[in-house]
Short mmCIF file of C-alpha atoms and ligand atoms in Angstrom, two decimals:
data_model
loop_
_atom_site.label_atom_id
_atom_site.label_comp_id
_atom_site.label_asym_id
_atom_site.label_seq_id
_atom_site.Cartn_x
_atom_site.Cartn_y
_atom_site.Cartn_z
CA MET A 1 64.28 125.83 107.98
CA THR A 2 64.10 122.63 105.97
CA ALA A 3 66.05 122.37 102.72
CA ALA A 4 64.11 120.47 100.06
CA TYR A 5 65.82 118.12 97.60
CA ASP A 6 64.78 115.56 95.02
CA ALA A 7 67.12 113.01 96.58
CA ILE A 8 69.26 112.61 99.70
CA VAL A 9 72.21 110.21 99.78
CA ILE A 10 73.53 109.25 103.21
CA GLY A 11 77.18 108.17 103.13
CA THR A 12 79.97 108.63 100.59
CA GLY A 13 81.13 105.01 100.35
CA GLN A 14 81.25 102.99 97.17
CA ALA A 15 77.64 103.48 96.02
CA GLY A 16 76.55 106.93 97.23
CA PRO A 17 78.82 109.29 95.25
CA SER A 18 78.26 107.59 91.89
CA LEU A 19 74.52 107.53 92.54
CA ALA A 20 74.53 111.20 93.52
CA ALA A 21 76.33 112.00 90.26
CA ARG A 22 73.84 110.03 88.13
CA LEU A 23 70.84 111.63 89.87
CA ALA A 24 72.33 115.12 89.62
CA LYS A 25 73.12 114.60 85.94
CA ALA A 26 69.53 113.52 85.40
CA GLY A 27 68.51 116.96 86.67
CA MET A 28 67.62 116.13 90.25
CA LYS A 29 68.59 118.39 93.13
CA VAL A 30 70.71 116.14 95.32
CA ALA A 31 72.10 116.34 98.87
CA ILE A 32 74.85 113.96 99.99
CA VAL A 33 75.86 113.58 103.64
CA GLU A 34 79.17 112.32 105.07
CA ARG A 35 79.93 112.19 108.78
CA LYS A 36 83.60 111.27 108.61
CA LEU A 37 86.02 110.59 105.76
CA PHE A 38 84.96 110.92 102.14
CA GLY A 39 85.19 107.57 100.41
CA GLY A 40 84.27 105.50 103.46
CA THR A 41 85.85 102.17 104.35
CA CYS A 42 87.41 101.12 101.04
CA VAL A 43 89.27 104.37 100.52
CA ASN A 44 90.32 105.10 104.10
CA THR A 45 90.52 101.91 106.15
CA GLY A 46 89.78 99.02 103.80
CA CYS A 47 90.73 97.97 100.27
CA ILE A 48 93.00 100.79 99.15
CA PRO A 49 95.23 101.20 102.22
CA THR A 50 95.45 97.46 102.89
CA LYS A 51 96.34 96.58 99.32
CA THR A 52 98.89 99.39 99.33
CA MET A 53 100.45 97.88 102.45
CA VAL A 54 100.23 94.37 100.98
CA ALA A 55 102.34 95.74 98.11
CA SER A 56 104.97 97.04 100.58
CA ALA A 57 104.94 93.68 102.35
CA TYR A 58 105.40 91.90 99.01
CA ALA A 59 108.40 94.09 98.26
CA ALA A 60 109.93 93.14 101.61
CA HIS A 61 109.19 89.46 100.95
CA MET A 62 110.87 89.56 97.55
CA VAL A 63 113.94 91.37 98.91
CA ARG A 64 114.17 88.71 101.60
CA ARG A 65 114.06 86.06 98.87
CA ALA A 66 116.35 87.96 96.52
CA ALA A 67 119.20 85.44 96.68
CA GLU A 68 116.88 82.70 95.35
CA PHE A 69 116.61 84.73 92.16
CA GLY A 70 120.31 85.35 91.91
CA VAL A 71 120.03 88.90 93.20
CA ASP A 72 122.21 90.29 95.98
CA ALA A 73 119.98 92.74 97.85
CA GLY A 74 122.63 93.68 100.39
CA GLY A 75 121.56 95.33 103.63
CA TRP A 76 117.91 96.29 103.73
CA SER A 77 115.22 97.09 106.25
CA VAL A 78 111.55 98.00 106.41
CA ASP A 79 110.83 101.60 107.39
CA MET A 80 107.30 101.50 108.77
CA GLN A 81 106.97 105.27 108.70
CA ARG A 82 107.61 105.23 104.96
CA VAL A 83 105.29 102.27 104.47
CA LYS A 84 102.56 104.27 106.23
CA ALA A 85 103.41 107.47 104.35
CA ARG A 86 103.05 105.67 101.01
CA LYS A 87 99.75 104.19 102.12
CA ASP A 88 98.50 107.55 103.40
CA ALA A 89 99.40 109.32 100.16
CA ILE A 90 97.57 106.81 97.95
CA SER A 91 94.54 106.77 100.24
CA ALA A 92 94.45 110.58 100.53
CA LYS A 93 94.57 111.01 96.76
CA SER A 94 91.39 108.97 96.43
CA ARG A 95 89.69 110.69 99.35
CA THR A 96 90.47 114.25 98.33
CA GLY A 97 89.69 113.54 94.68
CA LEU A 98 86.27 112.23 95.64
CA GLU A 99 85.59 115.10 98.02
CA ALA A 100 86.49 117.69 95.37
CA TRP A 101 84.39 115.88 92.76
CA LEU A 102 81.31 115.92 95.00
CA LYS A 103 81.81 119.50 96.17
CA ASN A 104 82.14 120.76 92.59
CA MET A 105 79.25 118.73 91.21
CA ASP A 106 76.38 120.64 89.63
CA ASN A 107 73.00 120.05 91.33
CA CYS A 108 74.72 118.47 94.35
CA THR A 109 75.13 119.89 97.88
CA VAL A 110 77.50 118.23 100.34
CA TYR A 111 76.66 118.17 104.05
CA GLU A 112 79.29 117.14 106.58
CA GLY A 113 77.85 115.63 109.72
CA HIS A 114 75.88 112.71 111.08
CA ALA A 115 72.61 112.09 109.24
CA ARG A 116 69.60 110.80 111.14
CA PHE A 117 66.05 110.10 110.00
CA GLU A 118 63.41 112.25 111.67
CA SER A 119 60.59 110.86 109.51
CA PRO A 120 60.37 108.77 106.31
CA HIS A 121 61.27 111.83 104.22
CA ASP A 122 63.17 114.04 106.68
CA VAL A 123 66.79 113.79 107.71
CA SER A 124 68.65 115.92 110.23
CA VAL A 125 72.35 116.71 109.94
CA GLY A 126 73.22 118.50 113.17
CA PRO A 127 70.98 121.57 113.27
CA GLN A 128 70.10 121.32 109.58
CA ARG A 129 67.00 119.60 108.31
CA LEU A 130 66.72 118.12 104.81
CA THR A 131 63.70 116.63 103.09
CA ALA A 132 63.34 114.58 99.89
CA PRO A 133 60.92 112.07 98.36
CA ARG A 134 63.84 109.69 97.72
CA ILE A 135 66.49 108.76 100.25
CA PHE A 136 69.43 106.41 99.60
CA ILE A 137 71.24 104.86 102.56
CA ASN A 138 74.92 103.98 101.97
CA VAL A 139 76.26 103.98 105.52
CA GLY A 140 78.58 100.95 105.37
CA GLY A 141 79.84 99.18 108.46
CA ARG A 142 82.53 99.04 111.12
CA ALA A 143 84.61 96.41 112.89
CA VAL A 144 82.85 94.26 115.47
CA VAL A 145 84.41 94.52 118.93
CA PRO A 146 83.46 91.21 120.56
CA GLN A 147 82.84 90.75 124.26
CA MET A 148 85.94 88.88 125.36
CA PRO A 149 87.10 88.65 128.95
CA GLY A 150 89.83 91.18 129.74
CA LEU A 151 89.55 93.03 126.43
CA ASP A 152 88.91 96.24 128.38
CA GLN A 153 92.34 95.83 130.02
CA VAL A 154 94.32 95.89 126.80
CA ALA A 155 94.65 98.45 124.02
CA TYR A 156 93.41 96.63 120.95
CA LEU A 157 93.53 97.60 117.29
CA THR A 158 90.90 97.29 114.55
CA ASN A 159 91.28 97.70 110.79
CA SER A 160 90.68 101.43 111.34
CA SER A 161 93.26 102.06 114.08
CA MET A 162 95.77 99.85 112.21
CA MET A 163 95.93 102.69 109.70
CA SER A 164 97.84 104.80 112.24
CA VAL A 165 100.47 102.15 112.96
CA ASP A 166 103.85 103.52 111.85
CA PHE A 167 106.00 101.17 113.91
CA LEU A 168 106.71 97.46 113.89
CA PRO A 169 104.71 95.55 116.50
CA ARG A 170 107.05 93.04 118.14
CA HIS A 171 104.38 90.35 118.28
CA LEU A 172 100.98 90.97 116.71
CA ILE A 173 98.19 88.72 117.94
CA VAL A 174 95.41 88.67 115.34
CA VAL A 175 92.02 87.55 116.60
CA GLY A 176 90.14 86.12 113.62
CA GLY A 177 91.45 83.90 110.85
CA SER A 178 89.38 85.21 107.98
CA TYR A 179 89.91 87.72 105.15
CA VAL A 180 90.85 90.85 107.11
CA GLY A 181 92.88 89.02 109.78
CA LEU A 182 94.90 87.00 107.27
CA GLU A 183 95.78 90.00 105.13
CA PHE A 184 97.06 91.99 108.11
CA GLY A 185 98.72 88.92 109.65
CA GLN A 186 100.79 88.04 106.60
CA MET A 187 101.65 91.66 105.85
CA PHE A 188 103.01 92.36 109.34
CA ARG A 189 104.92 89.09 109.35
CA ARG A 190 106.59 90.24 106.14
CA PHE A 191 107.36 93.62 107.69
CA GLY A 192 109.14 91.69 110.45
CA SER A 193 106.66 91.20 113.29
CA GLN A 194 106.11 87.90 114.99
CA VAL A 195 102.47 87.02 114.25
CA THR A 196 99.99 84.66 115.89
CA ILE A 197 96.51 84.21 114.45
CA LEU A 198 93.82 82.99 116.82
CA GLU A 199 90.82 81.45 115.10
CA MET A 200 87.78 80.19 116.99
CA GLY A 201 86.77 77.72 114.30
CA PRO A 202 88.42 74.46 113.29
CA ARG A 203 90.02 76.01 110.20
CA LEU A 204 90.94 79.32 108.58
CA VAL A 205 88.48 81.13 106.24
CA GLN A 206 85.69 78.69 106.91
CA ARG A 207 83.54 80.03 104.08
CA GLU A 208 86.03 78.40 101.69
CA ASP A 209 86.53 74.72 100.88
CA GLU A 210 88.65 72.67 103.25
CA ASP A 211 91.42 72.22 100.68
CA VAL A 212 91.59 76.01 100.24
CA SER A 213 91.80 76.56 104.02
CA ALA A 214 94.52 73.91 104.33
CA ALA A 215 96.60 75.40 101.50
CA ILE A 216 96.29 78.89 103.00
CA GLN A 217 97.43 77.56 106.37
CA GLN A 218 100.41 75.94 104.64
CA ILE A 219 101.33 79.25 102.96
CA LEU A 220 101.23 81.02 106.33
CA ALA A 221 103.18 78.22 108.04
CA GLU A 222 105.98 78.57 105.47
CA GLU A 223 106.36 82.19 106.62
CA GLU A 224 106.38 81.12 110.27
CA ILE A 225 103.03 82.67 111.10
CA ALA A 226 101.62 80.81 114.09
CA VAL A 227 97.99 79.75 113.71
CA ARG A 228 95.91 78.56 116.65
CA LEU A 229 92.63 76.95 115.63
CA ASN A 230 89.66 76.01 117.83
CA ALA A 231 90.49 78.97 120.09
CA LYS A 232 86.97 79.03 121.48
CA CYS A 233 87.60 80.82 124.75
CA ILE A 234 89.77 83.82 123.98
CA GLY A 235 90.48 86.28 126.81
CA PHE A 236 93.19 88.83 127.66
CA SER A 237 95.24 90.08 130.59
CA ARG A 238 98.27 92.31 131.07
CA HIS A 239 101.63 91.25 132.45
CA GLY A 240 103.47 94.58 132.56
CA GLU A 241 104.09 95.60 128.93
CA GLU A 242 103.08 92.16 127.68
CA ILE A 243 99.55 91.38 126.53
CA MET A 244 98.61 87.81 127.35
CA ALA A 245 96.03 86.20 125.08
CA HIS A 246 94.37 83.24 126.72
CA ALA A 247 93.29 80.68 124.22
CA GLU A 248 92.85 77.60 126.43
CA CYS A 249 92.41 75.44 123.38
CA ALA A 250 92.67 71.70 123.16
CA ASP A 251 96.20 71.92 121.81
CA GLY A 252 99.00 74.44 122.03
CA ALA A 253 100.07 76.68 124.88
CA PRO A 254 97.16 78.07 126.90
CA GLU A 255 98.62 81.58 126.83
CA ILE A 256 100.31 83.59 124.09
CA GLY A 257 102.27 86.71 125.02
CA GLY A 258 102.22 89.53 122.49
CA SER A 259 102.80 93.26 122.15
CA HIS A 260 99.66 94.21 120.19
CA VAL A 261 96.22 92.77 119.48
CA LEU A 262 94.26 93.21 116.27
CA LEU A 263 90.55 92.34 116.33
CA ALA A 264 89.39 91.00 112.99
CA VAL A 265 86.26 89.05 113.84
CA GLY A 266 83.78 90.57 111.44
CA ARG A 267 81.89 93.76 110.63
CA ARG A 268 78.57 95.25 111.67
CA PRO A 269 76.43 97.74 109.72
CA ASN A 270 76.27 101.42 110.76
CA THR A 271 72.50 101.28 111.17
CA ASP A 272 72.08 101.57 114.95
CA ASP A 273 72.35 105.38 115.06
CA LEU A 274 70.45 106.31 111.90
CA GLY A 275 66.94 106.73 113.36
CA LEU A 276 65.60 104.00 111.07
CA GLU A 277 62.59 103.50 113.33
CA ALA A 278 61.45 107.07 112.56
CA ALA A 279 61.59 106.21 108.86
CA GLY A 280 59.75 102.89 109.21
CA VAL A 281 62.68 101.01 107.68
CA THR A 282 62.80 97.35 108.69
CA VAL A 283 66.09 96.04 110.03
CA GLU A 284 66.96 92.33 110.02
CA GLY A 285 69.26 90.24 112.19
CA HIS A 286 72.67 91.77 112.97
CA GLY A 287 71.35 95.24 112.02
CA TYR A 288 71.27 94.82 108.23
CA ILE A 289 68.57 96.82 106.42
CA ALA A 290 66.04 94.52 104.74
CA VAL A 291 65.86 95.14 100.97
CA ASP A 292 64.21 93.51 97.98
CA ASP A 293 65.96 92.41 94.80
CA GLN A 294 66.09 96.02 93.58
CA LEU A 295 67.36 97.35 96.92
CA ARG A 296 64.11 98.99 98.05
CA THR A 297 63.64 98.98 101.80
CA SER A 298 60.33 98.38 103.57
CA ALA A 299 59.66 102.16 103.48
CA PRO A 300 58.53 103.57 100.10
CA GLY A 301 61.06 106.01 98.64
CA ILE A 302 64.00 104.67 100.69
CA TRP A 303 66.71 102.41 99.29
CA ALA A 304 69.74 100.81 101.01
CA LEU A 305 73.00 100.17 99.16
CA GLY A 306 76.35 98.62 100.00
CA ASP A 307 77.47 96.77 103.11
CA CYS A 308 74.53 98.01 105.21
CA ASN A 309 72.02 95.82 103.31
CA GLY A 310 73.85 92.55 103.96
CA LYS A 311 73.75 91.58 100.26
CA GLY A 312 77.47 91.94 99.82
CA ALA A 313 80.54 92.96 101.76
CA PHE A 314 82.72 94.26 99.00
CA THR A 315 83.44 97.41 97.08
CA HIS A 316 82.35 95.80 93.83
CA THR A 317 79.02 94.67 95.34
CA ALA A 318 78.39 98.18 96.74
CA TYR A 319 79.18 99.71 93.36
CA ASN A 320 76.92 97.17 91.65
CA ASP A 321 74.16 98.22 94.08
CA PHE A 322 74.52 101.75 92.68
CA GLU A 323 74.25 100.37 89.13
CA ILE A 324 71.12 98.39 90.03
CA VAL A 325 69.36 101.37 91.65
CA ALA A 326 70.35 103.78 88.87
CA ALA A 327 69.29 101.34 86.15
CA ASN A 328 65.87 100.83 87.74
CA LEU A 329 65.25 104.51 88.51
CA LEU A 330 66.75 106.21 85.47
CA ASP A 331 67.18 103.71 82.64
CA ASN A 332 64.00 101.63 82.84
CA ASP A 333 66.32 98.62 83.10
CA PRO A 334 65.16 96.11 85.75
CA ARG A 335 68.61 95.02 87.00
CA ARG A 336 68.54 92.91 90.16
CA VAL A 337 70.85 91.80 92.95
CA SER A 338 70.09 88.18 92.06
CA ASP A 339 71.75 88.72 88.65
CA ARG A 340 75.06 88.97 90.54
CA ILE A 341 77.47 86.03 90.76
CA PRO A 342 79.40 85.96 94.04
CA ALA A 343 83.03 86.84 93.39
CA TYR A 344 85.83 88.20 95.54
CA ALA A 345 89.50 87.86 96.37
CA LEU A 346 91.55 87.31 99.49
CA TYR A 347 94.71 89.37 99.24
CA ILE A 348 97.22 87.26 101.00
CA ASP A 349 100.16 86.43 98.74
CA PRO A 350 99.60 84.45 96.63
CA PRO A 351 96.00 85.66 96.47
CA LEU A 352 92.80 83.67 96.31
CA GLY A 353 90.38 84.58 93.51
CA ARG A 354 86.89 83.16 93.90
CA ALA A 355 83.81 82.96 91.71
CA GLY A 356 80.44 81.29 92.26
CA MET A 357 79.85 78.29 94.50
CA THR A 358 82.41 76.41 96.54
CA GLU A 359 82.87 72.70 95.94
CA ALA A 360 81.13 72.03 99.29
CA GLU A 361 78.12 74.11 98.24
CA VAL A 362 77.86 72.20 94.97
CA ARG A 363 78.03 68.88 96.84
CA GLN A 364 75.19 70.02 99.11
CA THR A 365 72.93 70.54 96.09
CA GLY A 366 73.35 66.86 95.23
CA ARG A 367 73.54 67.64 91.50
CA ALA A 368 75.80 65.70 89.15
CA ALA A 369 78.96 67.75 88.81
CA LEU A 370 82.52 67.51 87.54
CA VAL A 371 85.60 68.95 89.20
CA GLY A 372 89.01 69.88 87.86
CA LYS A 373 92.02 70.74 89.99
CA ARG A 374 95.60 71.70 89.21
CA PRO A 375 98.43 72.51 91.60
CA MET A 376 100.31 75.72 90.88
CA THR A 377 103.51 73.60 90.72
CA LYS A 378 102.09 72.54 87.33
CA VAL A 379 101.57 76.10 86.13
CA GLY A 380 104.67 77.20 84.23
CA ARG A 381 104.24 80.89 84.90
CA ALA A 382 104.03 80.28 88.66
CA VAL A 383 107.14 78.10 88.63
CA GLU A 384 109.07 80.67 86.59
CA LYS A 385 108.14 83.37 89.08
CA GLY A 386 109.14 81.16 92.01
CA GLU A 387 105.58 81.44 93.34
CA SER A 388 104.13 77.96 92.95
CA GLN A 389 102.13 77.70 96.17
CA GLY A 390 98.39 76.91 95.97
CA PHE A 391 96.15 75.40 93.31
CA MET A 392 93.29 76.15 90.98
CA LYS A 393 89.99 74.35 91.02
CA ILE A 394 86.78 74.49 88.99
CA VAL A 395 83.39 72.79 89.38
CA VAL A 396 80.94 72.42 86.48
CA ASP A 397 77.43 71.05 86.11
CA ALA A 398 77.66 67.63 84.46
CA GLN A 399 74.44 68.06 82.48
CA SER A 400 74.36 71.72 81.40
CA LYS A 401 78.18 72.06 81.25
CA LYS A 402 77.78 75.46 82.96
CA ILE A 403 80.51 76.53 85.37
CA LEU A 404 79.24 76.50 88.96
CA GLY A 405 82.26 77.87 90.78
CA ALA A 406 86.02 78.21 90.87
CA ALA A 407 88.89 79.07 93.16
CA ILE A 408 92.37 80.12 92.08
CA LEU A 409 94.72 80.26 95.04
CA GLY A 410 97.98 81.20 93.44
CA THR A 411 99.99 83.94 91.84
CA GLY A 412 97.73 86.07 89.66
CA GLY A 413 94.65 84.25 90.96
CA ASP A 414 92.82 87.54 91.59
CA GLU A 415 93.08 88.37 87.88
CA ALA A 416 92.91 84.93 86.25
CA ILE A 417 89.57 84.16 87.94
CA HIS A 418 87.90 86.71 85.67
CA SER A 419 88.12 84.59 82.54
CA ILE A 420 86.00 82.04 84.42
CA LEU A 421 83.68 84.68 85.89
CA ASP A 422 82.95 86.22 82.50
CA VAL A 423 82.03 82.87 80.98
CA MET A 424 79.71 82.31 83.95
CA TYR A 425 78.04 85.69 83.25
CA ALA A 426 77.77 84.74 79.58
CA LYS A 427 75.98 81.54 80.73
CA ALA A 428 78.18 79.71 78.24
CA PRO A 429 79.35 76.10 78.71
CA TYR A 430 82.80 75.44 80.14
CA THR A 431 83.87 74.18 76.70
CA THR A 432 84.00 77.83 75.61
CA ILE A 433 87.07 78.32 77.80
CA GLN A 434 88.38 74.84 77.16
CA ARG A 435 88.62 75.61 73.43
CA ALA A 436 89.96 79.13 73.90
CA VAL A 437 93.64 79.70 73.15
CA HIS A 438 95.12 81.56 76.12
CA ILE A 439 98.40 83.41 76.12
CA HIS A 440 101.60 81.60 77.09
CA PRO A 441 103.03 81.80 79.70
CA THR A 442 100.20 82.84 82.00
CA VAL A 443 98.28 81.34 84.88
CA SER A 444 95.13 81.57 82.73
CA GLU A 445 96.58 79.34 80.01
CA LEU A 446 96.21 76.30 82.29
CA ILE A 447 92.47 76.83 82.85
CA PRO A 448 91.57 75.15 79.51
CA THR A 449 93.95 72.29 80.36
CA MET A 450 92.31 71.85 83.77
CA LEU A 451 88.90 71.79 82.08
CA GLY A 452 90.10 68.96 79.84
CA GLU A 453 90.79 66.80 82.90
CA LEU A 454 87.47 66.99 84.76
CA GLN A 455 86.49 64.15 87.08
CA PRO A 456 83.08 63.29 88.60
CA LEU A 457 82.47 65.06 91.91
CA ALA A 458 81.43 62.78 94.76
CA GLY A 459 78.10 63.57 96.51
CA PRO A 460 77.57 65.16 99.95
CA GLY A 461 78.96 62.16 101.80
CA GLY A 462 81.86 61.39 99.49
C1 FAD B 501 90.46 95.84 106.13
C2 FAD B 501 89.47 95.77 105.01
C3 FAD B 501 89.89 95.41 103.75
C4 FAD B 501 88.98 95.34 102.70
N1 FAD B 501 89.43 94.95 101.47
C5 FAD B 501 88.55 94.84 100.44
C6 FAD B 501 88.99 94.46 99.15
O1 FAD B 501 90.17 94.23 98.92
N2 FAD B 501 88.07 94.39 98.16
C7 FAD B 501 86.75 94.65 98.37
O2 FAD B 501 85.96 94.57 97.44
N3 FAD B 501 86.31 95.02 99.59
C8 FAD B 501 87.18 95.11 100.62
N4 FAD B 501 86.73 95.50 101.86
C9 FAD B 501 85.30 95.81 102.02
C10 FAD B 501 84.96 97.20 101.47
O3 FAD B 501 85.79 98.17 102.06
C11 FAD B 501 83.50 97.50 101.75
O4 FAD B 501 82.70 96.45 101.28
C12 FAD B 501 83.07 98.78 101.06
O5 FAD B 501 83.84 99.88 101.47
C13 FAD B 501 81.59 99.03 101.38
O6 FAD B 501 81.22 100.23 100.87
P1 FAD B 501 79.90 100.94 101.37
O7 FAD B 501 79.62 101.91 100.29
O8 FAD B 501 78.84 99.97 101.68
O9 FAD B 501 80.25 101.65 102.76
P2 FAD B 501 81.50 102.41 103.32
O10 FAD B 501 82.62 102.40 102.37
O11 FAD B 501 81.75 101.89 104.67
O12 FAD B 501 80.99 103.93 103.42
C14 FAD B 501 79.97 104.33 104.27
C15 FAD B 501 80.11 105.81 104.56
O13 FAD B 501 78.95 106.26 105.24
C16 FAD B 501 79.33 107.17 106.27
N5 FAD B 501 78.27 107.18 107.27
C17 FAD B 501 77.87 106.16 108.08
N6 FAD B 501 76.82 106.53 108.84
C18 FAD B 501 76.54 107.81 108.51
C19 FAD B 501 75.57 108.74 108.95
N7 FAD B 501 74.65 108.39 109.84
N8 FAD B 501 75.58 109.98 108.42
C20 FAD B 501 76.49 110.33 107.47
N9 FAD B 501 77.43 109.48 107.01
C21 FAD B 501 77.45 108.23 107.52
C22 FAD B 501 80.64 106.60 106.76
O14 FAD B 501 81.40 107.60 107.43
C23 FAD B 501 81.28 106.14 105.47
O15 FAD B 501 82.05 107.17 104.90
C24 FAD B 501 87.62 95.62 102.92
C25 FAD B 501 87.18 96.00 104.20
C26 FAD B 501 88.09 96.07 105.22
C27 FAD B 501 87.60 96.47 106.58
#
């Protein structure tokens, strides 16, 4: 027997549940399907647990530095079982809260199992068959496991299996020097592990400007985190209990011995086992579902939201996808993905807050631009907190005076970036912030000062 609905939502990540709630409230009969943990990546293996652990790592870091602040912390240690228990409790509260919300929602039926398209309007969940004129795909992604020689001989970890770690790895080898790898790398170093980060490229977080990458590397170096760049030929072998990572790079030792390996080399969408061919949904390179500016797929009546559409890789972009679809379907409001300004944070400590274009991207456009930069050593609040690593930087269009992009790598950078982001959304000139009176002492109070010291930005070659 086929159960008929007005809408089916596949996945309970960061877009699906809110969309199910809006549709159900609008009077539609909704089915939502989850094959694993309610809340998906962010709640169970991504943002929430990692930021919870980053907080534990920060506590350890500050205790270690206590004497600098005139505080005698005495004997202390990190109890990894309690670190994990704290993380599990915070994560579980989100997961169970979401599950209960969905299961008690009027007009909404929850199915637990793997959803698969049987036709453009039919989905199977195990033996059950569901049909609806509207289907919303919110299946997220998972860690890429690259083909590296010898990887099958070693037990490796991903961001998901890291969630079960309740012990201190003696030496954690992190493969991948980007957002996920750096967050785990710094956190485990602060817990007390030796950490080596292997990065195939010539610098860390290559999506960022070179000065940002260099400052991040400096922050990690100060905590004695080993970073091996240009590790183009990574392979593994076992020497008894020891895992040997072969880097064979131009410089540095050809082999690094460690106790555990974390793979953090990117994510892939969960679209390979969804039966998309039966639905006539077009998939692009790397498995991302092709969507238009309002998140419609190639098949009428099917939308794709969140990480699986390749338009964003963040919780806030997935949630914004929900807002776009709901606005178009229910509010007669033609919101679009292209209205969105790229923004995100990297949660090493101090964090990196980012908005809009990088300086390199602005240079590539060849437009006349101005740049302002300020080291965090010249930000009173950072100095007072004893956290003066990093810098802030902003790039503006010389003609229109609109802000093109900014990076704040420094204490509070993940929050302070929003004063810049909001002015960008307002499409106001940078002088709006420059003339604003910000609160003293904050990181944000130096943004107007930085904007008063703009210099011409050299072109692509300069
Ligand atoms: C380590 C790590 C740290 C991160 N930190 C941050 C951060 O600080 N800030 C930030 O913004 N983003 C962060 N992210 C990214 C963020 O977690 C994702 O962008 C976000 O969770 C994407 O949400 P989503 O709704 O697209 O999918 P997901 O949250 O992945 O949810 C998809 C759901 O669909 C289910 N599903 C998949 N296939 C099927 C199927 N066939 N049938 C039924 N159910 C299915 C899955 O089980 C899952 O529950 C992090 C990611 C990682 C890995």
